[in-house]
Amino acid sequence: MLELCAVDAGYGNAQALHGVSFSVGAGEAVALIGRNGAGKSTTLKALMGILPCRAGDRRFEGRSIAGLPVHRTSRLGIGYVPEDRQVFGPLTAEENLTVGARSHRPGPWTLRRVYDLFPRLAERRHARGQSLSGGEQQMLAIGRALMANPRVLLLDEPTEGLAPIIVDTLADAIAIINGEGMAVVIVEQNFAVPQRLCRRFAVMENGAVAWAGDTAAFAADRDRIDRLIGV
Ligand SMILES: Nc1ncnc2c1ncn2[C@@H]1O[C@H](COP(=O)(O)OP(=O)(O)O)[C@@H](O)[C@H]1O
Ligand SMILES: [Mg+2]
């Protein structure tokens, strides 16, 4: 459904991605893992159109969207939860969820459904974004993305720095989201959470995809993958 084909991208004079090919199919859950600085976030920014492709192509449902700006990429049904979550601090949790509602695609995800998924957010609905814990902010960032009813959700290290019990809550929620048919790309530095959710994996190193395969190949190549992610 959404793919990068041999994409180069970077920041100023620095090239960060070297011929990256990566795809996610409708309803699929795909993991993008690798150590810090490997190029995972840059790959999501390229998928989202935040960074232009300097070479190669970006495609959605088989047609090129290489030059499509980020707001139009969103409208295709591509949701993005950045690493820093970008919660609006002065707004309440509920305002964070409903902001931008006019541009939302119609679909099953509503305020009520987000609160069903994350009951903690319902309890904290009147709290300001800045007063929420890291885990609550991550739930809020995911909930806000869901409100737009995307067809594919790009999640940049959703569990980073969070307590194990919150990691479990988020992993369960992502499984529910994907189980209802939304495609998910999950970026993590290790495979603990991706292994629970994904059947296809890509491992990045130095701005390139160093390994890609399914669950069986992943198990068979485990030593090599451990070296790539520096376990
Ligand atoms: N805003 C930026 N400006 C310049 N270089 C950047 C920027 N963001 C990332 N980089 C560089 O791009 C490379 C890939 O970074 P990134 O995609 O953030 O890696 P990851 O998400 O896997 O940790 C790194 O060498 C990093 O230093
Ligand atoms: Mg990153």
Coordinates of C-alpha atoms and ligand atoms in Angstrom, one line a residue:
M1 CA 0.0 0.0 0.0
L2 CA 2.8 2.4 1.0
E3 CA 6.3 2.0 -0.1
L4 CA 9.7 3.5 -0.6
C5 CA 11.7 2.3 -3.6
A6 CA 15.5 2.7 -3.4
V7 CA 15.1 6.1 -1.7
D8 CA 18.0 8.5 -0.9
A9 CA 17.1 11.2 1.6
G10 CA 19.0 13.4 4.0
Y11 CA 19.5 16.6 5.9
G12 CA 21.4 19.5 4.2
N13 CA 24.5 18.0 2.8
A14 CA 24.3 14.9 4.9
Q15 CA 22.8 11.9 3.2
A16 CA 20.9 9.8 5.8
L17 CA 19.2 7.2 3.7
H18 CA 21.0 5.2 1.0
G19 CA 18.7 3.4 -1.4
V20 CA 16.1 2.4 1.2
S21 CA 13.3 0.1 0.0
F22 CA 10.6 -0.5 2.5
S23 CA 6.9 -1.3 2.2
V24 CA 3.7 -2.0 4.2
G25 CA 0.7 -3.7 2.8
A26 CA -2.9 -3.1 3.6
G27 CA -3.7 -4.3 7.1
E28 CA -0.1 -5.5 7.7
A29 CA 2.1 -4.8 10.7
V30 CA 5.8 -4.3 9.8
A31 CA 8.7 -3.6 12.1
L32 CA 11.6 -1.3 11.4
I33 CA 14.3 -1.9 13.9
G34 CA 17.9 -0.8 14.4
R35 CA 20.2 1.0 16.7
N36 CA 20.2 4.7 17.4
G37 CA 21.1 6.7 14.3
A38 CA 20.5 3.8 11.9
G39 CA 17.9 5.9 9.9
K40 CA 14.6 4.6 11.2
S41 CA 13.0 8.0 12.0
T42 CA 14.4 9.4 8.7
T43 CA 12.7 6.5 6.9
L44 CA 9.3 7.4 8.5
K45 CA 9.8 11.0 7.6
A46 CA 10.4 10.0 4.0
L47 CA 7.3 7.8 4.0
M48 CA 5.3 10.7 5.4
G49 CA 6.7 13.2 2.9
I50 CA 8.3 15.3 5.6
L51 CA 11.7 14.8 3.9
P52 CA 11.8 14.7 0.1
C53 CA 13.2 11.7 -1.8
R54 CA 16.4 12.8 -3.5
A55 CA 16.5 9.6 -5.5
G56 CA 14.1 6.7 -5.8
D57 CA 10.3 6.8 -5.5
R58 CA 7.6 6.9 -2.9
R59 CA 4.4 5.0 -3.9
F60 CA 0.9 4.7 -2.5
E61 CA -1.4 2.0 -3.9
G62 CA 0.9 1.6 -6.9
R63 CA 1.2 5.2 -8.0
S64 CA 4.0 7.6 -7.3
I65 CA 3.5 10.2 -4.6
A66 CA 7.2 11.2 -4.6
G67 CA 6.6 15.0 -4.4
L68 CA 3.3 14.9 -2.3
P69 CA 3.6 17.3 0.7
V70 CA 2.9 16.0 4.2
H71 CA -0.6 17.5 4.6
R72 CA -1.7 15.8 1.4
T73 CA 0.0 12.6 2.4
S74 CA -2.0 12.6 5.7
R75 CA -5.2 13.0 3.6
L76 CA -4.4 9.8 1.8
G77 CA -4.9 8.1 5.1
I78 CA -1.3 8.0 6.5
G79 CA -1.0 8.7 10.2
Y80 CA 2.2 9.5 11.9
V81 CA 3.2 9.5 15.6
P82 CA 6.6 11.1 15.8
E83 CA 9.2 10.2 18.3
D84 CA 8.7 13.4 20.4
R85 CA 4.9 12.8 20.4
Q86 CA 4.2 16.5 19.8
V87 CA 1.4 16.8 22.4
F88 CA 0.1 20.3 22.7
G89 CA 1.1 21.2 26.3
P90 CA -1.4 24.0 27.1
L91 CA -4.4 22.0 25.6
T92 CA -6.3 19.4 27.6
A93 CA -6.1 15.8 26.6
E94 CA -9.5 16.0 25.0
E95 CA -8.6 19.1 23.1
N96 CA -5.5 17.4 21.8
L97 CA -7.7 14.5 20.5
T98 CA -10.3 16.7 18.8
V99 CA -7.9 19.3 17.3
G100 CA -8.0 19.1 13.5
A101 CA -11.3 17.2 13.6
R102 CA -12.6 19.0 10.5
S103 CA -9.9 17.5 8.3
H104 CA -10.5 14.0 9.7
R105 CA -11.4 11.1 7.4
P106 CA -14.7 9.4 8.4
G107 CA -14.3 6.0 10.0
P108 CA -14.7 4.0 13.1
W109 CA -12.3 6.0 15.4
T110 CA -14.1 8.5 17.5
L111 CA -13.4 10.1 20.9
R112 CA -15.4 7.3 22.5
R113 CA -13.5 4.6 20.8
V114 CA -10.1 6.2 21.7
Y115 CA -11.3 6.3 25.3
D116 CA -12.4 2.7 25.1
L117 CA -8.9 1.8 23.9
F118 CA -7.2 3.9 26.5
P119 CA -9.4 4.3 29.6
R120 CA -6.6 6.2 31.3
L121 CA -7.1 9.0 28.7
A122 CA -10.8 9.3 29.6
E123 CA -9.8 9.7 33.3
R124 CA -7.3 12.4 32.3
R125 CA -9.5 14.1 29.6
H126 CA -9.5 17.5 31.3
A127 CA -5.8 17.4 32.3
R128 CA -3.4 19.6 30.2
G129 CA -1.1 17.8 27.8
Q130 CA 2.0 19.1 29.7
S131 CA 0.8 17.5 33.0
L132 CA 0.4 14.0 31.5
S133 CA 3.0 11.3 32.1
G134 CA 5.2 10.0 29.3
G135 CA 2.9 7.0 28.9
E136 CA -0.2 9.1 28.9
Q137 CA 1.3 11.4 26.3
Q138 CA 2.1 8.4 24.1
M139 CA -1.5 7.2 24.4
L140 CA -2.6 10.7 23.5
A141 CA -0.4 10.9 20.5
I142 CA -1.6 7.5 19.2
G143 CA -5.2 8.5 20.0
R144 CA -4.9 11.7 18.1
A145 CA -3.6 9.9 15.1
L146 CA -6.4 7.4 15.2
M147 CA -9.0 10.2 15.3
A148 CA -8.1 10.9 11.7
N149 CA -9.0 7.3 10.7
P150 CA -5.8 6.6 8.8
R151 CA -5.3 3.4 6.8
V152 CA -1.7 3.1 7.9
L153 CA -0.2 4.3 11.1
L154 CA 3.5 5.0 11.4
L155 CA 4.7 4.8 15.0
D156 CA 8.2 6.1 15.9
E157 CA 9.5 4.3 19.1
P158 CA 6.1 4.3 20.8
T159 CA 7.5 2.5 23.9
E160 CA 10.8 4.2 24.3
G161 CA 11.6 5.1 27.9
L162 CA 8.3 3.8 29.3
A163 CA 7.7 1.4 32.2
P164 CA 7.1 -2.2 31.3
I165 CA 3.4 -2.1 32.4
I166 CA 2.8 0.9 30.1
V167 CA 4.8 -0.9 27.3
D168 CA 2.3 -3.8 27.6
T169 CA -0.7 -1.5 27.5
L170 CA 0.6 0.2 24.4
A171 CA 1.6 -3.1 22.7
D172 CA -1.9 -4.5 23.4
A173 CA -3.5 -1.3 22.0
I174 CA -1.4 -1.5 18.8
A175 CA -2.4 -5.2 18.4
I176 CA -6.1 -4.2 18.7
I177 CA -5.6 -1.4 16.2
N178 CA -3.9 -3.7 13.7
G179 CA -6.4 -6.5 14.4
E180 CA -9.1 -4.2 13.2
G181 CA -7.4 -3.9 9.9
M182 CA -5.3 -0.8 10.1
A183 CA -1.8 -1.2 8.7
V184 CA 1.0 -0.4 11.2
V185 CA 4.7 0.4 10.9
I186 CA 6.4 0.2 14.2
V187 CA 9.9 1.6 14.7
E188 CA 11.8 0.3 17.7
Q189 CA 15.5 -0.1 18.7
N190 CA 14.9 -3.7 19.7
F191 CA 12.4 -6.4 18.7
A192 CA 10.7 -7.2 22.0
V193 CA 7.5 -5.3 21.1
P194 CA 7.7 -5.8 17.3
Q195 CA 7.9 -9.6 17.8
R196 CA 4.6 -9.5 19.5
L197 CA 2.9 -7.6 16.7
C198 CA 4.7 -8.1 13.4
R199 CA 5.2 -10.9 10.9
R200 CA 7.6 -8.9 8.7
F201 CA 10.8 -7.2 9.9
A202 CA 13.4 -4.8 8.4
V203 CA 16.6 -4.0 10.2
M204 CA 18.5 -0.8 9.4
E205 CA 22.1 0.0 9.8
N206 CA 24.0 3.1 8.6
G207 CA 21.0 4.5 6.6
A208 CA 20.3 1.3 4.7
V209 CA 18.1 -1.8 5.1
A210 CA 20.7 -4.4 6.2
W211 CA 18.2 -7.3 6.6
A212 CA 14.6 -7.9 5.8
G213 CA 12.4 -11.0 6.2
D214 CA 9.4 -12.7 7.8
T215 CA 9.1 -14.3 11.3
A216 CA 10.7 -17.6 10.2
A217 CA 13.7 -15.9 8.6
F218 CA 14.0 -13.7 11.6
A219 CA 14.3 -16.6 13.9
A220 CA 16.8 -18.3 11.6
D221 CA 19.0 -15.2 11.3
R222 CA 18.8 -14.2 14.9
D223 CA 22.5 -14.1 15.5
R224 CA 23.1 -11.7 12.6
I225 CA 20.2 -9.5 13.6
D226 CA 21.4 -9.4 17.2
R227 CA 24.8 -8.1 15.9
L228 CA 23.1 -5.5 13.6
I229 CA 21.1 -4.0 16.5
G230 CA 23.9 -4.4 19.0
V231 CA 22.4 -6.6 21.6
Ligands
LIG1 N1 17.5 16.9 11.8 C1 18.6 16.4 11.5 N2 19.6 17.1 10.9 C2 20.8 16.5 10.6 N3 21.0 15.2 10.7 C3 20.1 14.4 11.2 C4 18.8 14.9 11.6 N4 18.0 13.9 12.1 C5 18.8 12.8 12.0 N5 20.0 13.1 11.4 C6 21.0 12.1 11.1 O1 20.5 11.1 10.3 C7 21.0 9.8 10.6 C8 19.8 8.9 10.9 O2 19.1 9.4 12.0 P1 17.6 8.9 12.4 O3 16.8 8.6 11.2 O4 17.1 9.9 13.4 O5 18.1 7.5 13.1 P2 17.2 6.6 14.1 O6 15.8 7.1 14.1 O7 17.4 5.2 13.6 O8 17.8 6.7 15.5 C9 21.9 10.0 11.8 O9 23.2 10.0 11.4 C10 21.5 11.3 12.4 O10 22.5 12.0 13.0
MG2 MG 14.7 7.8 15.7

